[in-house]
Amino acid sequence: MAVLTGAGVSAESGIPTFRGAGGLWEGFRPEELATPAAYARDPEKVWRWYAMRYTQVMAAEPNPAHLRLAELEQRKGDGFLLVTQNVDGLHLRAGSRRVVELHGSITRARCERCGHRQPLPPPDAFTPPPVCERCGGRMRPDVVWFGEFLDAELLARAERAFMTAEVALVIGTSAVVEPAASLGRAAKASGAYLIEINPEPTPLTPLADLSLRTSASEGLKTLLPTGS
Ligand code: NAD
Ligand code: ZN
C-alpha cells in the first residue's frame, strides 16, 4: 500500500495550505519566497519566513489523520510507504517511520558548503541563519524549492512503491505539483485501486476508483474504522 499526502492533511492541525486562505506572508506568495533566486537575493528574508513557519509547525500537533496513518503503517508493515509533499514534520511526530519527505523538511537545515543536515534548535532558541556544526558553513532550509530537482533516490523509492502498490491512497493534495502528482496516475496505470480523499475535486478525481469528498480525518475514519 502506498500513500501520498499533501498540505490538506495538515490543514486540520491549523497549518495553512498554499492555495487556500492565509497563503500569503507580508504580501508575498510562496512562489516568490521558496526559490533559489529569492534566497540568493535576500537570504535573511527567506529565513524569516521559514523561521515563522517552523515556529507555527512546532506549535501545532499531529491531527487524527496523521495518527491514523501511523497506525496503518503498524498494521501493514513492510509493504507500506507514506510519501508526503509536506515539509512540516508532522507525520514523523505522529509516529510514522516508513516516510519519504519528498520536499524535505522545514525542521532541518542543510549546509550550503558540505551538505550536512541538522535539526533546527527549538523555535525559541533559534536565530537564523543556522551555522553548520561540521564545517561552520552557512545553512539553508532543507527543503526543495520551486525550480529545484527532487532527490532522485527518494523519488525512485516513491515511484517504486506507487507502481507496485495494490492500493494507492492520495490525501489532501491538489495534485497539480509534479512529479508527485503523477504518482497516483502511475499507480492506477499499474493496476492499483486508487482512493482519493479531498474535500475538493482534483485532476486525479476522474481516475479514482473511490473518491471521498471530505476532510483527511473524516475520510480516514470512514476507510479505517478503529480496530478494523
Ligand atoms: P495545495 O495547497 O496545493 O493543496 C491542498 C489540497 O488540500 C487542496 O486540494 C485542498 O482541497 C485539500 N484540502 C484542504 N483541506 C483539507 C482537509 N481538511 N483534508 C483533506 N484535504 C484538504 O497543497 P499540495 O498539493 O500539498 O502542494 C503544495 C506544496 O506546498 C507542496 O509541495 C508542499 O511541499 C508545500 N506546502 C506544505 C505544507 C505543509 O508542510 N503542511 C503547507 C503548505 C504548502
Ligand atoms: Zn557544513
XYZ file of C-alpha atoms and ligand atoms in Angstrom:
273
model
C 0.000 0.000 0.000
C 1.281 3.449 -0.931
C 0.002 6.737 0.454
C 0.636 10.265 -0.812
C -0.214 13.233 1.375
C -0.259 16.962 0.671
C -0.865 20.136 2.602
C -4.556 19.219 3.143
C -3.596 16.525 5.653
C -2.119 19.202 7.929
C -4.940 21.708 7.427
C -6.751 20.251 10.449
C -3.629 20.902 12.524
C -4.061 24.579 11.680
C -1.288 24.759 9.082
C -2.493 26.695 6.058
C -2.267 25.158 2.586
C -0.527 27.324 -0.028
C -3.512 27.519 -2.268
C -6.065 28.092 0.445
C -6.757 31.206 2.514
C -3.838 32.517 4.554
C -1.353 31.541 1.857
C 0.342 34.939 1.827
C 3.141 36.278 4.005
C 3.868 40.020 4.165
C 2.108 40.238 0.808
C 4.392 37.647 -0.814
C 3.272 34.442 -2.431
C 5.206 31.253 -1.558
C 6.339 31.084 -5.180
C 8.224 34.361 -4.597
C 9.981 33.122 -1.443
C 10.588 29.406 -1.886
C 13.061 29.768 -4.730
C 16.854 29.689 -5.070
C 16.706 33.187 -6.615
C 14.800 34.632 -3.624
C 17.339 33.092 -1.263
C 20.300 34.376 -3.279
C 18.770 37.876 -3.284
C 17.733 38.075 0.354
C 18.593 35.028 2.497
C 17.538 36.812 5.692
C 14.047 37.439 4.407
C 13.664 33.826 3.248
C 14.935 32.572 6.625
C 12.491 34.872 8.465
C 9.674 33.248 6.535
C 10.936 29.737 7.289
C 11.528 30.563 10.968
C 7.942 31.816 11.179
C 6.607 28.639 9.551
C 8.853 26.458 11.733
C 7.509 28.151 14.874
C 3.956 27.656 13.611
C 4.543 23.990 12.818
C 6.154 23.217 16.174
C 3.209 24.847 17.947
C 0.824 22.577 16.009
C 0.015 18.981 16.864
C -0.499 15.966 14.600
C -4.234 15.519 13.965
C -6.274 12.285 13.804
C -5.379 11.835 10.121
C -1.630 11.777 10.889
C -2.230 9.401 13.790
C -4.382 7.033 11.763
C -1.740 6.860 9.031
C 0.892 5.965 11.635
C -1.436 3.214 12.871
C -1.974 1.973 9.330
C 1.785 1.594 8.887
C 1.885 -0.550 12.030
C -0.773 -2.814 10.590
C 0.643 -3.078 7.058
C 4.331 -3.382 7.919
C 6.881 -3.796 5.127
C 4.601 -3.309 2.160
C 3.694 0.208 3.270
C 5.159 3.548 2.228
C 3.943 7.031 3.068
C 5.133 9.694 0.645
C 4.487 13.269 1.661
C 4.827 16.611 -0.025
C 4.568 18.225 3.365
C 7.579 19.836 4.938
C 6.076 20.213 8.415
C 7.441 17.009 10.001
C 4.014 16.132 11.450
C 3.944 12.581 10.060
C 7.197 11.814 11.883
C 5.901 13.430 15.059
C 2.756 11.277 14.787
C 4.912 8.147 14.777
C 5.134 7.286 11.065
C 8.533 5.802 10.187
C 8.206 4.487 6.649
C 8.058 8.031 5.303
C 9.552 9.722 2.272
C 9.614 13.501 2.688
C 9.714 14.336 -0.993
C 10.070 18.071 -0.445
C 12.334 17.937 2.605
C 11.525 19.411 5.996
C 11.452 22.900 7.458
C 12.519 21.375 10.768
C 16.031 20.837 9.372
C 18.786 22.914 7.781
C 21.289 21.822 5.150
C 24.831 23.148 4.828
C 25.428 25.088 1.625
C 29.091 24.105 1.706
C 29.292 20.439 2.822
C 25.686 19.223 2.554
C 25.428 18.231 6.234
C 21.874 18.205 7.590
C 20.945 19.095 11.142
C 17.683 19.681 13.031
C 16.895 23.284 13.919
C 17.088 24.166 17.609
C 13.755 24.675 19.410
C 11.926 27.708 17.946
C 12.508 29.944 20.987
C 16.267 29.277 20.829
C 16.578 29.657 17.076
C 18.146 32.686 15.410
C 18.537 32.232 11.674
C 20.655 31.540 9.741
C 21.948 28.359 11.387
C 25.644 27.530 11.162
C 26.892 24.065 10.183
C 28.097 22.118 13.215
C 30.502 20.223 10.975
C 32.217 22.901 8.854
C 30.904 26.265 10.057
C 29.264 26.992 6.687
C 26.012 28.892 6.167
C 22.946 26.676 6.080
C 19.718 26.867 4.057
C 16.335 25.332 4.821
C 16.406 21.591 3.969
C 13.555 21.857 1.518
C 13.143 21.534 -2.212
C 12.408 24.933 -3.737
C 10.482 25.784 -6.874
C 12.781 25.115 -9.811
C 14.932 22.572 -7.927
C 15.114 18.836 -8.526
C 13.757 16.322 -6.081
C 16.216 13.907 -4.523
C 16.484 11.195 -7.194
C 16.715 8.323 -4.723
C 13.687 9.435 -2.729
C 11.687 9.919 -5.899
C 12.664 6.462 -7.193
C 11.596 4.915 -3.889
C 8.253 6.710 -4.084
C 7.704 5.680 -7.709
C 8.542 2.049 -6.972
C 6.055 1.997 -4.112
C 3.269 3.505 -6.210
C 3.929 1.294 -9.225
C 3.785 -1.894 -7.161
C 1.005 -0.985 -4.716
C -2.313 -2.811 -4.785
C -3.947 0.161 -3.135
C -2.863 3.770 -3.568
C -4.297 6.439 -1.317
C -3.912 10.132 -2.181
C -4.934 12.588 0.523
C -5.141 16.369 0.653
C -3.135 17.294 -2.377
C -4.332 19.485 -5.212
C -2.423 17.083 -7.488
C -1.025 19.884 -9.606
C 2.585 19.873 -8.369
C 4.722 17.493 -10.447
C 6.161 14.937 -10.295
C 4.399 13.994 -7.067
C 1.062 14.482 -8.790
C 1.807 11.702 -11.242
C 2.327 9.069 -8.514
C -1.417 8.416 -8.268
C -1.691 8.145 -12.048
C 1.269 5.740 -12.181
C -0.312 3.528 -9.538
C -3.606 3.459 -11.406
C -1.850 2.651 -14.678
C -0.120 -0.273 -12.952
C -3.444 -1.699 -11.814
C -3.766 -0.275 -8.288
C -7.085 0.548 -6.682
C -6.893 4.332 -6.366
C -8.546 6.151 -3.484
C -8.626 9.906 -3.104
C -9.587 11.913 -0.034
C -10.098 15.611 -0.680
C -12.981 17.995 0.029
C -12.477 19.412 -3.496
C -12.238 17.648 -6.843
C -8.723 17.483 -8.350
C -7.269 16.399 -11.710
C -6.931 12.920 -10.150
C -10.611 12.615 -9.191
C -11.821 11.235 -12.555
C -9.261 8.419 -12.270
C -10.066 7.433 -8.702
C -11.895 4.163 -8.001
C -13.141 5.684 -4.783
C -13.313 9.397 -4.108
C -14.140 10.598 -0.614
C -15.125 14.270 -0.869
C -14.322 15.085 2.733
C -11.533 16.080 5.110
C -8.483 13.881 5.667
C -9.508 12.849 9.191
C -13.136 12.098 8.266
C -12.098 10.214 5.141
C -9.590 8.076 7.019
C -12.122 7.387 9.740
C -14.536 6.098 7.082
C -11.880 3.968 5.402
C -10.241 2.642 8.539
C -12.599 2.457 11.473
C -10.514 1.977 14.621
C -9.835 -1.616 15.482
C -10.562 -2.937 11.978
P -2.057 22.531 -2.031
O -2.038 23.704 -1.111
O -1.809 22.730 -3.460
O -3.440 21.754 -1.937
C -4.028 21.416 -0.729
C -5.153 20.439 -1.017
O -5.699 20.031 0.224
C -6.308 21.021 -1.834
O -6.622 20.136 -2.882
C -7.464 21.102 -0.827
O -8.730 20.851 -1.435
C -7.089 20.000 0.127
N -7.602 20.162 1.485
C -7.885 21.291 2.164
N -8.304 20.997 3.409
C -8.288 19.654 3.522
C -8.601 18.735 4.564
N -9.034 19.156 5.765
N -8.451 17.415 4.330
C -8.018 16.966 3.121
N -7.714 17.783 2.106
C -7.847 19.109 2.298
O -1.052 21.506 -1.380
P -0.111 20.437 -2.063
O -0.837 19.739 -3.152
O 0.454 19.657 -0.955
O 1.056 21.270 -2.750
C 1.568 22.394 -2.150
C 3.063 22.423 -1.991
O 3.296 23.295 -0.909
C 3.682 21.131 -1.605
O 4.753 20.969 -2.431
C 4.170 21.288 -0.157
O 5.534 20.982 -0.046
C 4.014 22.732 0.155
N 3.258 23.012 1.411
C 3.451 22.235 2.508
C 2.715 22.473 3.670
C 2.962 21.606 4.877
O 4.028 21.032 5.008
N 1.962 21.451 5.763
C 1.788 23.509 3.723
C 1.606 24.297 2.574
C 2.339 24.014 1.420
Zn 28.959 22.136 6.517
